[in-house]
PDB file of C-alpha atoms in Angstrom:
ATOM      1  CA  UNK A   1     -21.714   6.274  -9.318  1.00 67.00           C
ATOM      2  CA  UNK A   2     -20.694   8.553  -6.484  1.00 74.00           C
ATOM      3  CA  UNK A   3     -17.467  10.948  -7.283  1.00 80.00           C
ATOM      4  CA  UNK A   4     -14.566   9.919  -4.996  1.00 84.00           C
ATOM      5  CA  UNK A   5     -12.615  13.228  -3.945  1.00 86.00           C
ATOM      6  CA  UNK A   6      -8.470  12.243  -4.435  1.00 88.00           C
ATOM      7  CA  UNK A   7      -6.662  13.623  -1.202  1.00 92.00           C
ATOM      8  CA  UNK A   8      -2.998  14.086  -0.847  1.00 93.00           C
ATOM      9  CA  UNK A   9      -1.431  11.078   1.057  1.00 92.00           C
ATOM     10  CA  UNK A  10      -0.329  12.610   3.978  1.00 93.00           C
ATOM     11  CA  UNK A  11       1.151  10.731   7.378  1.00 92.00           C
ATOM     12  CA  UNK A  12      -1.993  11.793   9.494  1.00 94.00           C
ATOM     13  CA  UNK A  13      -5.027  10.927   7.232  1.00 94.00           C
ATOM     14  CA  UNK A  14      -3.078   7.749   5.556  1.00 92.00           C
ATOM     15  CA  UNK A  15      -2.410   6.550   9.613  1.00 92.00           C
ATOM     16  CA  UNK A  16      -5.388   4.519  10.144  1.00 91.00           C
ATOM     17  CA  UNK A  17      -4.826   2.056   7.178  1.00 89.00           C
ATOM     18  CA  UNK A  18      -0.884   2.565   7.149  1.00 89.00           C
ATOM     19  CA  UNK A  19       2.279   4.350   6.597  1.00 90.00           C
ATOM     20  CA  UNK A  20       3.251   6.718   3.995  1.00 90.00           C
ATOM     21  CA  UNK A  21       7.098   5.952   2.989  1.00 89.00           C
ATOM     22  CA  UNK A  22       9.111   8.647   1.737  1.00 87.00           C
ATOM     23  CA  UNK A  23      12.045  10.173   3.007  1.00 85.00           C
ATOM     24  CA  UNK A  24      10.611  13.458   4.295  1.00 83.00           C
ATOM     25  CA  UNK A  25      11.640  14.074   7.971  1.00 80.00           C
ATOM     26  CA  UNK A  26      12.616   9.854   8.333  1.00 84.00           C
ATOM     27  CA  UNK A  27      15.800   9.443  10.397  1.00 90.00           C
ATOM     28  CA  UNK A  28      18.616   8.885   7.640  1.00 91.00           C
ATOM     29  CA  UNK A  29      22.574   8.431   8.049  1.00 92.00           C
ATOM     30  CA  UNK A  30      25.527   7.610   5.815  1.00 92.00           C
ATOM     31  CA  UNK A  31      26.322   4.326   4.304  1.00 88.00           C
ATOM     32  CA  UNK A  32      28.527   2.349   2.222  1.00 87.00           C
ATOM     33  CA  UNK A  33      31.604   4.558   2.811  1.00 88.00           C
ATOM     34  CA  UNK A  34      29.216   7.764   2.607  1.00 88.00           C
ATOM     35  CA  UNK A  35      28.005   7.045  -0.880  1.00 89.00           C
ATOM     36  CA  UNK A  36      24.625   6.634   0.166  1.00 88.00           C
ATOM     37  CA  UNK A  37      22.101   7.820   2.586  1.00 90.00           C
ATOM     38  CA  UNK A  38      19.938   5.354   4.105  1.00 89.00           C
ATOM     39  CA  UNK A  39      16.168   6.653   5.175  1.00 89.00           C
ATOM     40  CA  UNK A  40      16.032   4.074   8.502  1.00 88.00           C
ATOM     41  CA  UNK A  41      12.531   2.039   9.673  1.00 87.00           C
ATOM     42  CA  UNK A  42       9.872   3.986   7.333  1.00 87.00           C
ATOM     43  CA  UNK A  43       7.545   1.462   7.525  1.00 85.00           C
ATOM     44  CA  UNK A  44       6.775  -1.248  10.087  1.00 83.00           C
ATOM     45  CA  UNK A  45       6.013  -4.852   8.325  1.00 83.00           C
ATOM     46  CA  UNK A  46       3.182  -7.090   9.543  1.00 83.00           C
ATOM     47  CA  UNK A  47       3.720 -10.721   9.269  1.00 83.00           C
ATOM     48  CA  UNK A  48       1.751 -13.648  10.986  1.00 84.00           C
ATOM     49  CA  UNK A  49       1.034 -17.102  10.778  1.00 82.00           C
ATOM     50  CA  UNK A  50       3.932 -20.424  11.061  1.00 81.00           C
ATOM     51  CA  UNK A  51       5.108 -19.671   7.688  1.00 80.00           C
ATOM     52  CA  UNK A  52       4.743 -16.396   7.077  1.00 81.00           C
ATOM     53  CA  UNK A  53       7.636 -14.508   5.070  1.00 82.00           C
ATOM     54  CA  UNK A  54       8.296 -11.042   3.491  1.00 81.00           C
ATOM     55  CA  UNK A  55       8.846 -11.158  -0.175  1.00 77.00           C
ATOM     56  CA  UNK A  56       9.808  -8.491  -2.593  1.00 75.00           C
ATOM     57  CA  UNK A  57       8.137  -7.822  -6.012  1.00 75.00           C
ATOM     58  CA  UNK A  58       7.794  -5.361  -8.821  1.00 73.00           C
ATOM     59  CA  UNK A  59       4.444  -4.033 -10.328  1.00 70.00           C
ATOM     60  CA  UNK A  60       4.082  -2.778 -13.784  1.00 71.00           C
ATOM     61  CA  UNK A  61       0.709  -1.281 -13.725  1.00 72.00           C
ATOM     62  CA  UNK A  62      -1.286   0.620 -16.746  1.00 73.00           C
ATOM     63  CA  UNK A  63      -2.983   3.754 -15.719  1.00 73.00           C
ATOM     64  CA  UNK A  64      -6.480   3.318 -15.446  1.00 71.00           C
ATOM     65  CA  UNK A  65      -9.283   5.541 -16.636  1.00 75.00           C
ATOM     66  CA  UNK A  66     -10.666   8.511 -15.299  1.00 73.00           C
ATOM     67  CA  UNK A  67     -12.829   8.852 -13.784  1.00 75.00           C
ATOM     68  CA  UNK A  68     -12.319   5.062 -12.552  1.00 72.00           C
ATOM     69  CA  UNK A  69     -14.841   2.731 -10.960  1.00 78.00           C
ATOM     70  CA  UNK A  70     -14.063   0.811  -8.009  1.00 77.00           C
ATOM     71  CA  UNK A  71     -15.166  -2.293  -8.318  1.00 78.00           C
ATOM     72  CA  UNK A  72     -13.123  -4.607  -5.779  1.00 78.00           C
ATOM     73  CA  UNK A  73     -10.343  -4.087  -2.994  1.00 79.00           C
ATOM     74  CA  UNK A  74      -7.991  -6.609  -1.789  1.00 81.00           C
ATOM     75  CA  UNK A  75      -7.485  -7.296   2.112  1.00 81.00           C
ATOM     76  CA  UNK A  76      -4.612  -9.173   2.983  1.00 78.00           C
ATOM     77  CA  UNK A  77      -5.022 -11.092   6.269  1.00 78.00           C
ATOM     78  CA  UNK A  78      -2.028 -12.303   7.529  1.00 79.00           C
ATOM     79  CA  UNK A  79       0.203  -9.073   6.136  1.00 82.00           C
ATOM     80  CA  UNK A  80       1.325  -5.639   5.578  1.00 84.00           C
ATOM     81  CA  UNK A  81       1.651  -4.534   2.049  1.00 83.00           C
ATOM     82  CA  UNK A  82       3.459  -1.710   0.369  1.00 84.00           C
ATOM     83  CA  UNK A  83       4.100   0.409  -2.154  1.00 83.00           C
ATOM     84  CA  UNK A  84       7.194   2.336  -3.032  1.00 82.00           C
ATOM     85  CA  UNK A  85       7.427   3.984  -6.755  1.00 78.00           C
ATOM     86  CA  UNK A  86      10.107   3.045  -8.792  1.00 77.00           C
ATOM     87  CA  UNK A  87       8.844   6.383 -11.428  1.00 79.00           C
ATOM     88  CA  UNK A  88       8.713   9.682 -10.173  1.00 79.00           C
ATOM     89  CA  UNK A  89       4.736   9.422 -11.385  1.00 79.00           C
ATOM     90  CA  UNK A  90       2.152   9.743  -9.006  1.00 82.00           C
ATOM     91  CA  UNK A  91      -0.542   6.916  -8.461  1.00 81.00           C
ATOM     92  CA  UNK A  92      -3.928   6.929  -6.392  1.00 81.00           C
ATOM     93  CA  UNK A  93      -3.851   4.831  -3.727  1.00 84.00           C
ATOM     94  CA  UNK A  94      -7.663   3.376  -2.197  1.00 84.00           C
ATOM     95  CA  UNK A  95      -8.388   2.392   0.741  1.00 86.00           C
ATOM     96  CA  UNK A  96     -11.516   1.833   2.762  1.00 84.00           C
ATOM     97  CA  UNK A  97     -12.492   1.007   6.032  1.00 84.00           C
ATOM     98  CA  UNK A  98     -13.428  -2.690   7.640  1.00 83.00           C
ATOM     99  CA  UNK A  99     -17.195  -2.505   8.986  1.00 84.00           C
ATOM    100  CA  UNK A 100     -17.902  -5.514  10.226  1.00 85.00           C
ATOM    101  CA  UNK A 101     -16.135  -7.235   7.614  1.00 80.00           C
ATOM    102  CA  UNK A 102     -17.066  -5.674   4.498  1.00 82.00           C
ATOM    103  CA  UNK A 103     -15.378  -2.264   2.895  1.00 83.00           C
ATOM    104  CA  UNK A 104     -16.823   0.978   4.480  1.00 84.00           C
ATOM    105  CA  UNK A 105     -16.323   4.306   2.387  1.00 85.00           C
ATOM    106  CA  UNK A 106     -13.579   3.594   0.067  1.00 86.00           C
ATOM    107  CA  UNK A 107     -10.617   7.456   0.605  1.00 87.00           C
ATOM    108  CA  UNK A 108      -8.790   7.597  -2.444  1.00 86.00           C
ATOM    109  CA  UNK A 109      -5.332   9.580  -1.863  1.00 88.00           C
ATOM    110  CA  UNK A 110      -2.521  10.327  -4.685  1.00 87.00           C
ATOM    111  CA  UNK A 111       0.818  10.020  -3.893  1.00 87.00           C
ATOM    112  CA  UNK A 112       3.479  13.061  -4.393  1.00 87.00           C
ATOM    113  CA  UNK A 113       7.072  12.537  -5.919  1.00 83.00           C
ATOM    114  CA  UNK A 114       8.739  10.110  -4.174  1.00 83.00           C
ATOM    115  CA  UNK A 115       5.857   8.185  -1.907  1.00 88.00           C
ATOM    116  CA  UNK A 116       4.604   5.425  -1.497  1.00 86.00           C
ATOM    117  CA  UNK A 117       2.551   3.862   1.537  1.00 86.00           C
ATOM    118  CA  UNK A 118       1.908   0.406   3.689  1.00 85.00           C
ATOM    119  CA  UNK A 119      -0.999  -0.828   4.050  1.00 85.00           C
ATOM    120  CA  UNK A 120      -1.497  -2.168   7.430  1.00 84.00           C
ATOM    121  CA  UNK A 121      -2.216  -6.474   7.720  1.00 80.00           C
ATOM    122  CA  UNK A 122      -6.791  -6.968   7.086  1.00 79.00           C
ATOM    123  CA  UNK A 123      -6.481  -3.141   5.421  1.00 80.00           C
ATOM    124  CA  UNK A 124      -8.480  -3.571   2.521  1.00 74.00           C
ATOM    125  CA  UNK A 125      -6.829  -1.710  -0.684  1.00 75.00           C
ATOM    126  CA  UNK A 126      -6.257  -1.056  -4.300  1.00 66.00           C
ATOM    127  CA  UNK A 127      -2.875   0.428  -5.841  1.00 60.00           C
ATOM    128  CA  UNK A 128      -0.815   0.432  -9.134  1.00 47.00           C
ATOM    129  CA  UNK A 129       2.407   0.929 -10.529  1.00 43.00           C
ATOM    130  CA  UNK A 130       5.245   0.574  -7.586  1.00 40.00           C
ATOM    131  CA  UNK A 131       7.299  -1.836  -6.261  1.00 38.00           C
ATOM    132  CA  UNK A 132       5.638  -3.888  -3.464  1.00 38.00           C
ATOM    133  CA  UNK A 133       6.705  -5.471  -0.897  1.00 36.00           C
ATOM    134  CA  UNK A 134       4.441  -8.002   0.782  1.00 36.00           C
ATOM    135  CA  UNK A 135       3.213 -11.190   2.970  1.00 34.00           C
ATOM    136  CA  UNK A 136       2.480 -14.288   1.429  1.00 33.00           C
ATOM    137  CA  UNK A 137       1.792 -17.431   3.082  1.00 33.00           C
ATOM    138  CA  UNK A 138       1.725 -20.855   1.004  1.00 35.00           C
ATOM    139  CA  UNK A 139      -1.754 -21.590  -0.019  1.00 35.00           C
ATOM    140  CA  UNK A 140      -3.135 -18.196   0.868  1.00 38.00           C
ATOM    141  CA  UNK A 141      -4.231 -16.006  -1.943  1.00 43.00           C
ATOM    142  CA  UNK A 142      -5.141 -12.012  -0.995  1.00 47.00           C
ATOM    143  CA  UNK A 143      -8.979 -11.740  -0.201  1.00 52.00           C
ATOM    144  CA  UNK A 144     -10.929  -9.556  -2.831  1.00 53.00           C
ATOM    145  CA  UNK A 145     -14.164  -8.429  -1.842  1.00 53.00           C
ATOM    146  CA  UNK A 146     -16.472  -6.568  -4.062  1.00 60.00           C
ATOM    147  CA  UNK A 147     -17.876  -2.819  -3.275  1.00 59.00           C
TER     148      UNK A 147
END
């Protein structure tokens, strides 16, 4: 097994895979009679295909073990994915890059209070424990693919 150093997700390493979402320097304004501050277009969704939609959905995740071994990343073809935390717990977040079809390297980063991140539509990933937000086309499953 090869150690995989955990980085802090940051917007400039985490940019070729996706976007980190947290409120930190985001344009924001007031809402709903000023109760509420609204952190505007942190993300950019990625949908394709005639009936592609955007669904919401929760995650309840268990912690895995450390140290953990990867043993499979997800790619999802047709969509963007994301994260947000609904726990002010951080969680790793794995990503590797596509050579020629198969994951490269896998770069494990750990969120800090109050990320999360998007993976970008063919990324190929593994997360835990936040909401998501995601693609899903009828008949089309997420790709795994084994490292």
């Amino acid at each position: 097994m090869i150690p995989l150093p955990i980085r802090p997700l940051s917007h400039s390493e985490f940019a070729p895979f996706g976007d980190v979402i947290e409120p930190d320097d985001a344009k924001s304004f007031p809402i709903n009679a000023g109760k509420c501050i609204r952190y505007h277009d942190l993300a950019r969704v990625e949908t394709s295909g005639p009936e592609a939609r955007t669904l919401v959905s929760l995650l309840k995740g268990e912690p895995y073990d450390i140290p953990l071994t990867l043993k499979m990343v997800e790619r999802h073809p047709l969509g963007s994915q994301a994260f947000i935390p609904l726990t002010g717990n951080p969680f790793l977040v794995v990503v590797a890059p596509d050579e020629g079809g198969e994951p490269g390297e896998p770069i494990a980063f750990e969120t800090g209070p109050g990320q999360g991140g998007q993976h970008r539509a063919k990324c190929l990933a593994r997360n835990s424990d936040a909401a998501s937000f995601d693609l899903r086309i009828r008949r089309h499953r997420p790709r795994r693919q084994r490292m």
